[in-house]
Short mmCIF file of C-alpha atoms in Angstrom, two decimals:
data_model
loop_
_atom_site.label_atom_id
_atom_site.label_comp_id
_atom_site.label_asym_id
_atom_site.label_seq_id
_atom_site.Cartn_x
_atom_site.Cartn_y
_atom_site.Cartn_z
CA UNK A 1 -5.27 14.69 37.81
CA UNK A 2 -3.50 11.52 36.44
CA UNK A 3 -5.45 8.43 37.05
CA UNK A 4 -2.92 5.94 39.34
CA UNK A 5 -4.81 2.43 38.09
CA UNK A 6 -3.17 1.18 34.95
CA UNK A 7 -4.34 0.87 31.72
CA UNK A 8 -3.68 -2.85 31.06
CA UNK A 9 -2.66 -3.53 27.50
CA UNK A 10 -1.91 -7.37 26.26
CA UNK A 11 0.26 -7.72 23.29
CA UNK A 12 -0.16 -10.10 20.60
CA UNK A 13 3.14 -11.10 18.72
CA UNK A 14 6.56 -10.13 20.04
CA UNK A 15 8.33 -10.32 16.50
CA UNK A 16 9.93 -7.27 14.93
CA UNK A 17 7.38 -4.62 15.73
CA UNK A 18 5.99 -6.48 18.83
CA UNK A 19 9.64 -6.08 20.85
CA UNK A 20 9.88 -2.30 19.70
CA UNK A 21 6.43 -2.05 20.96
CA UNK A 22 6.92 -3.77 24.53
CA UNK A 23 10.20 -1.65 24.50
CA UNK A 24 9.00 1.62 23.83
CA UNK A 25 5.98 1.37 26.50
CA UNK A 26 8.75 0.57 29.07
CA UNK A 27 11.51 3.19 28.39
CA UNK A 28 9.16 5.59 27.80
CA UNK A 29 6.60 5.09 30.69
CA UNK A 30 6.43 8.17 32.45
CA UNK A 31 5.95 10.04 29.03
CA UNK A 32 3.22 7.79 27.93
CA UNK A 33 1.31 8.09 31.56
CA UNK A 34 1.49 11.96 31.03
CA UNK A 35 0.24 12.01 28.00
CA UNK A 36 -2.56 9.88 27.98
CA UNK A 37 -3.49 10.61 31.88
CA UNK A 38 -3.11 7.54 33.39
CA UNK A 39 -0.03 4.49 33.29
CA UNK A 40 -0.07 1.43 30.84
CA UNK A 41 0.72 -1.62 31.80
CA UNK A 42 1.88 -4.82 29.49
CA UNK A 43 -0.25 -7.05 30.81
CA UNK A 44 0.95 -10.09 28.75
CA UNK A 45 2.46 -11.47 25.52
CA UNK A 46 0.80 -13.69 23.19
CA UNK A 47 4.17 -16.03 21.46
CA UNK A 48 4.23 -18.78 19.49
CA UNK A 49 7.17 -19.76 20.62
CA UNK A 50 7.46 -19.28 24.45
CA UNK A 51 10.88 -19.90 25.09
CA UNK A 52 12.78 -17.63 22.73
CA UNK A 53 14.34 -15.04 24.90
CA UNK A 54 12.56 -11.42 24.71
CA UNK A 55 15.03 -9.22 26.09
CA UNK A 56 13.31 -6.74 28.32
CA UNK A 57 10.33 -8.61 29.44
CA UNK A 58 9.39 -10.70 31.85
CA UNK A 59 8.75 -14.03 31.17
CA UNK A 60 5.52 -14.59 33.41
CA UNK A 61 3.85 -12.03 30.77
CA UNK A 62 4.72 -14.22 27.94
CA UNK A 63 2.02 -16.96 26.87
CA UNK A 64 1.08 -19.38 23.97
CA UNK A 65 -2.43 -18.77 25.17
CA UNK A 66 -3.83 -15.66 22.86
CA UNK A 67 -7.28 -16.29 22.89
CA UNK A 68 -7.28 -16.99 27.01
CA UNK A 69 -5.36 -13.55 26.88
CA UNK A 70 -7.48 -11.41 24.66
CA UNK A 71 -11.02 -13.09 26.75
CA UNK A 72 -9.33 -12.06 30.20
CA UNK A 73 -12.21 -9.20 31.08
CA UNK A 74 -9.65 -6.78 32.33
CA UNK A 75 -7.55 -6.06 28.96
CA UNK A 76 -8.25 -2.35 28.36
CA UNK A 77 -6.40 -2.38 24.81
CA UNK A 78 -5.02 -5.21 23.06
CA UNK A 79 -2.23 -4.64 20.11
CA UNK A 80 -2.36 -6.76 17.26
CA UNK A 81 1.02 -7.50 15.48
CA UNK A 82 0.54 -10.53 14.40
CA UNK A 83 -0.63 -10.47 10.48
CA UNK A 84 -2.36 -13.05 8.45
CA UNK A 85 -6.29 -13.32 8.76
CA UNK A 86 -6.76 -16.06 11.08
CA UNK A 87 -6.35 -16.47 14.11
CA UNK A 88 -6.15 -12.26 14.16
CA UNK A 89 -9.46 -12.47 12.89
CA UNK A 90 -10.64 -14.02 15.81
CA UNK A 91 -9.06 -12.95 18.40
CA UNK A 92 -9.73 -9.37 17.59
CA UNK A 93 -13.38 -9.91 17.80
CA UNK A 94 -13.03 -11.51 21.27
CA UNK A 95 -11.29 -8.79 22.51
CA UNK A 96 -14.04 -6.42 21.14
CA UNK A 97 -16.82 -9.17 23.11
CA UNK A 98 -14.65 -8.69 26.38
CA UNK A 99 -14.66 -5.11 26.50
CA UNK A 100 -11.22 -3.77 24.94
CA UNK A 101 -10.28 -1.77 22.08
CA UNK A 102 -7.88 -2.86 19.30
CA UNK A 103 -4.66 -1.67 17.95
CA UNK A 104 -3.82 -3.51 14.58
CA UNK A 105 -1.17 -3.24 12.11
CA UNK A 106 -2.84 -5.91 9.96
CA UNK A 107 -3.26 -4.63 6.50
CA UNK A 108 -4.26 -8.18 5.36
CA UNK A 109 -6.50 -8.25 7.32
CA UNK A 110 -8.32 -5.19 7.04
CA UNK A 111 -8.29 -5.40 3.62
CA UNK A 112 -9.92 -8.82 3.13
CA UNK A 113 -12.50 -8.73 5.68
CA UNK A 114 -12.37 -5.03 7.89
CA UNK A 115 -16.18 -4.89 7.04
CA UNK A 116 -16.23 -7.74 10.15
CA UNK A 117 -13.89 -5.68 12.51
CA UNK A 118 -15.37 -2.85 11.93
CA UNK A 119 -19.12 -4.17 12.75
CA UNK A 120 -17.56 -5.80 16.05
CA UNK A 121 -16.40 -2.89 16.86
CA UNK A 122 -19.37 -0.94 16.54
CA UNK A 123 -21.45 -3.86 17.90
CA UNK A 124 -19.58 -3.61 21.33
CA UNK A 125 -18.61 0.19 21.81
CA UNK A 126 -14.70 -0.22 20.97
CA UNK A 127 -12.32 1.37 19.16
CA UNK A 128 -10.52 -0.25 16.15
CA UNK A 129 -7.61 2.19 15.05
CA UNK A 130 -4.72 0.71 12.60
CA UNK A 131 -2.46 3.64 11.38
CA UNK A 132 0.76 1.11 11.35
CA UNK A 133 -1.25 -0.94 8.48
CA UNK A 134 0.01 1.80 5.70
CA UNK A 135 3.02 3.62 5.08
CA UNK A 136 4.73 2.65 8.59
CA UNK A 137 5.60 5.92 10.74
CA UNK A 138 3.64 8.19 8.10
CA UNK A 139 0.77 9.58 9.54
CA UNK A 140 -1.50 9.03 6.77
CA UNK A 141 -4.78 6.91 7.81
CA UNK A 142 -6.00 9.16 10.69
CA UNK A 143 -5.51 12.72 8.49
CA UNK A 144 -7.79 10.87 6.16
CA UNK A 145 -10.03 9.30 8.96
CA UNK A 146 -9.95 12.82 10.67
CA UNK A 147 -8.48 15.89 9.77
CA UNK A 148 -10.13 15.42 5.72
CA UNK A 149 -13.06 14.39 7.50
CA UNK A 150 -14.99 17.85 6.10
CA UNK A 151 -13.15 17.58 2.55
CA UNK A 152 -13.76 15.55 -0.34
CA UNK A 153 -10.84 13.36 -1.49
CA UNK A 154 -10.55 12.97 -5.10
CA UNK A 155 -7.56 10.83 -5.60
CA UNK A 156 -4.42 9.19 -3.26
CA UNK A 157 -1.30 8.00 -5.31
CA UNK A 158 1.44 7.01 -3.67
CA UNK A 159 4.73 4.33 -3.43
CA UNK A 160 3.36 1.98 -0.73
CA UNK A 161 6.09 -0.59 -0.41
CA UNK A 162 9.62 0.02 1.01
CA UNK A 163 10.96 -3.65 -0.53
CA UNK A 164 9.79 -2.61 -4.02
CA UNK A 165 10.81 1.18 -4.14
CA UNK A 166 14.41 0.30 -3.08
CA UNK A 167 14.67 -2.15 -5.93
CA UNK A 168 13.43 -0.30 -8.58
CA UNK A 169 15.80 3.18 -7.20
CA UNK A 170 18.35 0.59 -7.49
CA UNK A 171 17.68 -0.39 -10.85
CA UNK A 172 17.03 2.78 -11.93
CA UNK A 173 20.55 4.62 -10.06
CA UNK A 174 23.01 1.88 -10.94
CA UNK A 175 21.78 0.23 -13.79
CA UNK A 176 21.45 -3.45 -12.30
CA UNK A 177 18.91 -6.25 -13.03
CA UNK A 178 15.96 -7.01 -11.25
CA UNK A 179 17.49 -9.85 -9.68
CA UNK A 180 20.59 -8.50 -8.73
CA UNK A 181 18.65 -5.44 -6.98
CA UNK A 182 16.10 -8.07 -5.31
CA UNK A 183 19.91 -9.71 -4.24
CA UNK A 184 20.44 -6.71 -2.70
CA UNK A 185 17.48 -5.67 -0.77
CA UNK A 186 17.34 -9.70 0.46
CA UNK A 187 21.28 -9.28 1.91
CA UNK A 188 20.11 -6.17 3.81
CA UNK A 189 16.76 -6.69 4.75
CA UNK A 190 14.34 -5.11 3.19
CA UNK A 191 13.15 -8.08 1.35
CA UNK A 192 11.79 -10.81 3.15
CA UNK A 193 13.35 -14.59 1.94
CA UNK A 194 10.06 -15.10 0.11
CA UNK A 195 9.68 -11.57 -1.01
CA UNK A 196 6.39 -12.29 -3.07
CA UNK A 197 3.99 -10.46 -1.16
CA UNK A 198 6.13 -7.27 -2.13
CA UNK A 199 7.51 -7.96 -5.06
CA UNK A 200 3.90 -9.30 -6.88
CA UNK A 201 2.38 -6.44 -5.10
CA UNK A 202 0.22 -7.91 -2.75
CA UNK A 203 1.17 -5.67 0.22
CA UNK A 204 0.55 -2.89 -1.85
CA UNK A 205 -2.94 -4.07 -3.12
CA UNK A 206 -3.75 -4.28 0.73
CA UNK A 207 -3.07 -0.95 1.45
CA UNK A 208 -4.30 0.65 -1.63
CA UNK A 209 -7.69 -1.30 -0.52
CA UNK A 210 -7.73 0.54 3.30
CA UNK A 211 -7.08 3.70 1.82
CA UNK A 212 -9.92 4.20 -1.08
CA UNK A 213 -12.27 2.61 1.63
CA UNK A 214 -11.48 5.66 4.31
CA UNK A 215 -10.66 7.81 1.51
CA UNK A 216 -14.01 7.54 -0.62
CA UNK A 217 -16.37 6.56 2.29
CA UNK A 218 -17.04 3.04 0.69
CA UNK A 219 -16.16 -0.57 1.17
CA UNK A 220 -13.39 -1.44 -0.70
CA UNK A 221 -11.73 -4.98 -0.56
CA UNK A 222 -8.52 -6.91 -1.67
CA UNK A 223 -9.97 -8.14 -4.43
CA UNK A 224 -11.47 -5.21 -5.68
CA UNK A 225 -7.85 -4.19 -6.24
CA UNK A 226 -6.28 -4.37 -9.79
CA UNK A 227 -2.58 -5.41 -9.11
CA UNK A 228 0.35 -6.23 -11.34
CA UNK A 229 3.77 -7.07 -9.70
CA UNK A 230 7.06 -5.89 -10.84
CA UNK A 231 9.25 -8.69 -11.70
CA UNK A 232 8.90 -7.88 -15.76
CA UNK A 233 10.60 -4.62 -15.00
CA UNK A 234 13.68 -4.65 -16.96
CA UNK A 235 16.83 -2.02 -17.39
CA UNK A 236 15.46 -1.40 -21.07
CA UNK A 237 12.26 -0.53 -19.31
CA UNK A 238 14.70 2.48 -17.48
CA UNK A 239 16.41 2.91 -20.56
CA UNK A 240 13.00 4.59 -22.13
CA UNK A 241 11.67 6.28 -18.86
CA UNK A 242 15.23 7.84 -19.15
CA UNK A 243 14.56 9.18 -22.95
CA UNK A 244 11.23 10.05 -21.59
CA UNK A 245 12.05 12.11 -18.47
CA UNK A 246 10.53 9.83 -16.45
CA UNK A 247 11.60 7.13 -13.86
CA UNK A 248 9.84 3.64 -12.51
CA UNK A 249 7.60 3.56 -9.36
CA UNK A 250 5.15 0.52 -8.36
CA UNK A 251 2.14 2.43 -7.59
CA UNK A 252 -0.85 2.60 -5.44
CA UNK A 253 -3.46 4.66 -7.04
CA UNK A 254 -7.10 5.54 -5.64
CA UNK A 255 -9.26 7.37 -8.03
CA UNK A 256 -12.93 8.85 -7.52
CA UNK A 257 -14.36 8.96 -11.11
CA UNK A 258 -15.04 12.28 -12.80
CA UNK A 259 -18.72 11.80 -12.45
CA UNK A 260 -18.55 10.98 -8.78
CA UNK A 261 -20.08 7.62 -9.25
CA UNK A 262 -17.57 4.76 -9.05
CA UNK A 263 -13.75 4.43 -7.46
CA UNK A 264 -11.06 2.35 -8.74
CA UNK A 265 -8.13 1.22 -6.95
CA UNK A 266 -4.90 -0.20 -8.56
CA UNK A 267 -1.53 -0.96 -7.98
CA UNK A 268 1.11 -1.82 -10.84
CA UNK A 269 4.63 0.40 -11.99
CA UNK A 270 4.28 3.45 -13.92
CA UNK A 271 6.56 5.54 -15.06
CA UNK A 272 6.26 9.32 -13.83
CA UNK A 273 8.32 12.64 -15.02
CA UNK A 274 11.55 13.27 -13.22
CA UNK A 275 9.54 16.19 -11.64
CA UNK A 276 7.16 14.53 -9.84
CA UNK A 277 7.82 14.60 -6.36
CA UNK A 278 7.60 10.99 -6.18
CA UNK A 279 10.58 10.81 -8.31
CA UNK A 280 12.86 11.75 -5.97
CA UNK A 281 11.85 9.16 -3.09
CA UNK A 282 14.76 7.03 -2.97
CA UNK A 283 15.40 3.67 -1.18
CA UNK A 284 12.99 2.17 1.09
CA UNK A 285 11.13 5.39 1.83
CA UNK A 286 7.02 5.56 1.00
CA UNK A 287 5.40 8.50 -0.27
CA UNK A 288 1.85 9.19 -0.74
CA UNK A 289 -0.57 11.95 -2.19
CA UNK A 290 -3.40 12.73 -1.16
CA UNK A 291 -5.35 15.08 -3.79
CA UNK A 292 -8.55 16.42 -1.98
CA UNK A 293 -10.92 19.78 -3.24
CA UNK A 294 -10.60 22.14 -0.74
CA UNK A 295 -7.20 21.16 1.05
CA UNK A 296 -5.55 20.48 -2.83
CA UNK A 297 -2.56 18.47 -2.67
CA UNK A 298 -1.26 17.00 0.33
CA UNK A 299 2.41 15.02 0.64
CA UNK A 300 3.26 12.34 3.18
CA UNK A 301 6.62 11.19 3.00
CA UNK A 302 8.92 8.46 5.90
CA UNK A 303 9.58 5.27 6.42
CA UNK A 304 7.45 2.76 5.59
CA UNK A 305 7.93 -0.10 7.40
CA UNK A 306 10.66 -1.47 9.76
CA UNK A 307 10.33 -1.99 13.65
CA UNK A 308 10.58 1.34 15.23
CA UNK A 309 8.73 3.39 12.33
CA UNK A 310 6.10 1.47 12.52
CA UNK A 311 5.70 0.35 16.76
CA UNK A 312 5.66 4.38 16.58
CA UNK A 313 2.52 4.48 14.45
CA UNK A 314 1.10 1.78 17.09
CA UNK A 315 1.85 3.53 19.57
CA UNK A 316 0.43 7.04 18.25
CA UNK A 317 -2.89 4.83 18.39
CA UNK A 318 -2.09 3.35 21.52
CA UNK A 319 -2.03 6.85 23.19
CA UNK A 320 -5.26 7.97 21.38
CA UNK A 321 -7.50 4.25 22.23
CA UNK A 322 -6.35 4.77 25.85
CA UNK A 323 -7.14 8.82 25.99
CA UNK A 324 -10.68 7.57 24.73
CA UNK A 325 -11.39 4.90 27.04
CA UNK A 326 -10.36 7.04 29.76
CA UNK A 327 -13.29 9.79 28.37
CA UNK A 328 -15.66 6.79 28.18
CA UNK A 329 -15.77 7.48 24.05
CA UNK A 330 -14.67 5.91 20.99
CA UNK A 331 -12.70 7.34 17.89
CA UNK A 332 -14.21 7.46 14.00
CA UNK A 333 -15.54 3.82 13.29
CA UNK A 334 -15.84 2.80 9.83
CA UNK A 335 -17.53 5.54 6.98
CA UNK A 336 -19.29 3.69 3.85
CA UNK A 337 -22.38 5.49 3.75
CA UNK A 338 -21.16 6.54 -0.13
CA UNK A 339 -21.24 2.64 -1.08
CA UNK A 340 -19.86 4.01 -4.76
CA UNK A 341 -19.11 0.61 -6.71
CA UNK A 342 -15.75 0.27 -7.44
CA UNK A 343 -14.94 -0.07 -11.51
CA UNK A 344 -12.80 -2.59 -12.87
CA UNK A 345 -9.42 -1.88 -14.37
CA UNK A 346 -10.75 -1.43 -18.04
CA UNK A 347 -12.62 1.80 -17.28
CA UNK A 348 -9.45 3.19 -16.10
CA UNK A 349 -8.08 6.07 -18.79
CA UNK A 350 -4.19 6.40 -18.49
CA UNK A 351 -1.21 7.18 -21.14
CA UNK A 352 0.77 4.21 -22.28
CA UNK A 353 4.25 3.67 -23.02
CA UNK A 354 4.18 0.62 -25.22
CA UNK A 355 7.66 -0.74 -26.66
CA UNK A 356 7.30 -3.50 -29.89
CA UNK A 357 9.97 -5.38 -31.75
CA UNK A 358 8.86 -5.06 -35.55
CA UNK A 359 10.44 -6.03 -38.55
CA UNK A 360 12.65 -2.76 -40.10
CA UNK A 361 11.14 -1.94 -43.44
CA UNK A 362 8.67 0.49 -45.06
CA UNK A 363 5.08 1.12 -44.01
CA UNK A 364 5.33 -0.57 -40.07
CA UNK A 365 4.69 2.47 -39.01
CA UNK A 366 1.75 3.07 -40.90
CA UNK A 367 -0.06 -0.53 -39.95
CA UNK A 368 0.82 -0.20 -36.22
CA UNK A 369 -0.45 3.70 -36.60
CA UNK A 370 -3.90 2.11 -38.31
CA UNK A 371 -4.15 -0.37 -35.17
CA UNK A 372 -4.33 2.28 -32.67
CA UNK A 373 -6.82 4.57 -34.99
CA UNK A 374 -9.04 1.51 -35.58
CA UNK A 375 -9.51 1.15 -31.50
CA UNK A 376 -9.65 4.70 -30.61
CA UNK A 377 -6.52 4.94 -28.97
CA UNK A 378 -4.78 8.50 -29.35
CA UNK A 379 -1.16 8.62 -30.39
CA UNK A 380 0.95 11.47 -28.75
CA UNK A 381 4.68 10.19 -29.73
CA UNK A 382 6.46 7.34 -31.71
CA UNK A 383 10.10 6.64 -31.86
CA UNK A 384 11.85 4.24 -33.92
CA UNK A 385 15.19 2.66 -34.11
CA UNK A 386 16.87 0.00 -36.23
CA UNK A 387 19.14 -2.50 -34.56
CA UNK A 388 22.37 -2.05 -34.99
CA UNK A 389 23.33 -5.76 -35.45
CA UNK A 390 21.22 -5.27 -38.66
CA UNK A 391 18.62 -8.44 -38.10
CA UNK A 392 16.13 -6.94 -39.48
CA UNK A 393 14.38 -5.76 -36.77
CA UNK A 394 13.40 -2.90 -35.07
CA UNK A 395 12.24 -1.11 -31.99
CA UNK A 396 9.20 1.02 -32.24
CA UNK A 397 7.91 3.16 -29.12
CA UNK A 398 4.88 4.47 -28.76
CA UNK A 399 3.08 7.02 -26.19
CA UNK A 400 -0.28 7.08 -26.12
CA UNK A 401 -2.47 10.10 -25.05
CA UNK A 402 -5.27 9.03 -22.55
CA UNK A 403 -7.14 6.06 -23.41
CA UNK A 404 -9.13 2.99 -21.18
CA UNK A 405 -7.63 0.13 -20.44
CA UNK A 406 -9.95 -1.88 -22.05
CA UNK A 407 -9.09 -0.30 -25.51
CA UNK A 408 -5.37 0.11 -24.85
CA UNK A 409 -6.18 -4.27 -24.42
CA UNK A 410 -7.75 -4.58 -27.75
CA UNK A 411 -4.89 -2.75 -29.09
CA UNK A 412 -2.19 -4.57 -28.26
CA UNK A 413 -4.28 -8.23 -28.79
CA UNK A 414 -4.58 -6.80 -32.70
CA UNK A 415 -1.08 -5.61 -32.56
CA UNK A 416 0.56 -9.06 -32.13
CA UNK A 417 -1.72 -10.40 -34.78
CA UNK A 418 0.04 -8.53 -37.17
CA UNK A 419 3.01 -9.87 -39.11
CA UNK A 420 5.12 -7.16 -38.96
CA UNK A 421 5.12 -7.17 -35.52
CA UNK A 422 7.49 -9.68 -33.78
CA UNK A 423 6.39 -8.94 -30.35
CA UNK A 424 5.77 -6.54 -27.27
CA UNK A 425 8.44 -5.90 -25.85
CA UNK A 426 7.03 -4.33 -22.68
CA UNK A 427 3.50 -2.12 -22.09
CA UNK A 428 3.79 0.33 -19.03
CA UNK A 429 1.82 3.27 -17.93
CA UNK A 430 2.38 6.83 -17.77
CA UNK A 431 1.13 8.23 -13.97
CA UNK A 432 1.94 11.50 -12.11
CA UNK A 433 1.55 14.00 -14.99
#
């Protein structure tokens, strides 16, 4: 029998994915009621700006006051949409001290400090759930909150950024600049006007963060993230994935170690073989792996951001906090009994693809060979090519078998000390194999 009192739910932010929110819970009503066994309500909107007009709801819902709202005592759920760490921060944990549950899409957030939400949560008997923090509609935190619950995850690797992915297809389909593709994805909205946070990979280090914390049962924060942007991408960058097989993705990667002892999580571009699955995801879609023991290798492929993809992933969560308050229970809190220490980025073996501009005469080869041999790195494949303007110079690729980081570094440091070598050109690394 369907409960007639209302679940009353208080909305904070009323921007992109706020209004597709507030829409969908009123076209969709009846549906939602059904489902969950009893109706929602919006019982107000937190704005900062009160008098822009919200098509579709009412105006005495709408409020400057968040904090008043979120403290109210009779908010069953409140849905967080508002990014940035404070005053989310904040007002998340007073909803948790007034008795309601939380809906968040605030990767930020949860990746700089979810230890503190988490512990609120837990602290008052609430539910924190955030599925629209990674990978937009793609169900991808609760399978690894839930349905891997019983398996051991050894790895996630996946394109976590929309912005990113459609500049670098782009670049790779048409053969245009970065900043011509970035031109692009500004003029039809998939970058922001200060794409930074996407393009430095920020947004990705965020994510990459939540998802070797639920992943690996640890704490893992921003920081703990290595991240390199991809601005320095450049069409001769393509130009060698293409004599390679291989394409250009910025990557999120999650790795248990082989010894089960310490994590890493990094995000950066890689190039990966033209049959790799996560070659072929084009545009602004997001793609992620998830490599676990028993269930082997899982794909989860959508849209990763935007309003509707990702107000459905709140409202997937939305449904699930209210079916739990209604059973007088909570969902899967936070998991870091493993507290594995998460390594830093020089422990991390990879290949390389590592393009230098070297002076074109006899025995290059052999000095730039003796650099690698001297720091342990394995060569698997060198190509060389004079210029054809005749300067003098050449190019001189080479692909490196698995090696750490931290040699790979020492490598390239003694590599520009030499005076054959003019400079590197570019140093990428080889995922997805």
């Amino acid at each position: 029998m369907m409960r007639t009192r209302p679940l009353k739910v208080a909305l904070l932010g009323c921007g992109v994915v706020g209004s597709e929110v507030a829409r969908i819970m009123t076209t969709h009503a009846d549906d939602l009621a059904a489902r969950i066994g009893a109706p929602v309500e919006l019982a107000g909107v937190a704005v900062r700006r009160p008098s822009k007009v919200r098509e579709g709801i009412d105006r005495s819902l709408v409020t400057t006051d968040a904090k008043g709202l979120v403290s109210r005592g009779d908010i069953d759920v409140v849905v967080e949409v508002i990014g940035g760490i404070e005053p989310a921060r904040t007002l998340i944990t007073t909803a948790f001290e007034n008795g309601a549950s939380v809906v968040s899409a605030n990767k930020a957030l949860l990746a700089e400090d979810g230890a503190t939400l988490y512990a609120a949560a837990e602290k008052h008997g609430r539910d924190l759930y955030y599925e629209a923090a990674v990978a937009g509609a793609i169900p991808l935190i609760r399978p690894l909150r839930e349905s891997l619950a019983g398996d051991k995850v050894n790895r996630v690797l996946g394109i976590v950024n929309g912005t990113t992915n459609f500049i670098l297809d782009k670049m790779d389909t048409s053969g245009t600049g970065y900043s011509e593709a970035l031109d692009e994805a500004t003029a039809l909205g998939y970058a922001e006007a200060d794409p930074t946070a996407d393009v430095e990979g920020f947004d990705a280090a965020a994510k990459a963060a939540i998802l070797a914390g639920i992943a690996f049962h640890t704490r893992v924060r921003l920081d703990d993230v290595y991240r390199e942007g991809m601005t320095e991408v450049t069409a001769a960058d393509f130009a060698s994935a293409r004599q390679m097989g291989c394409t250009i993705k910025l990557l999120a990667i999650c790795e248990r170690a082989a010894d089960g002892r310490s994590v890493t999580a990094r995000v950066h571009p890689a190039m990966i073989p033209l049959s790799h699955p996560l070659a072929s995801v084009r545009g602004a879609y997001n793609a992620v792996f998830v490599e676990a023991e028993a269930a082997g290798r899982l794909m989860f492929y959508g849209p990763g951001a935007g309003g509707a993809p990702t107000a459905s992933a709140v409202l997937g969560d939305l449904v699930a906090v209210c079916r739990n308050k209604l059973a007088e229970a909570t969902g899967p809190g936070e998991s870091a009994y493993t507290q594995l220490p998460v390594s830093p980025m020089g422990d991390v073996v990879t290949r390389y693809h590592i393009s230098l501009d070297v002076a074109d005469k006899p025995g290059v080869l052999a000095q730039v060979a003796t650099v690698f041999a001297e720091h342990g790195v394995s060569i698997d494949t060198v190509r060389q090519q004079g210029r054809p303007d005749g300067d003098g110079e050449a190019s001189l690729v080479v692909v490196t078998h698995r090696a750490h980081d931290a040699a790979l570094s020492g490598t390239v440091e003694a590599l520009r000390n030499l005076d054959t070598v003019r400079g590197v050109a570019s140093i990428m690394r080889v995922e997805g194999e």
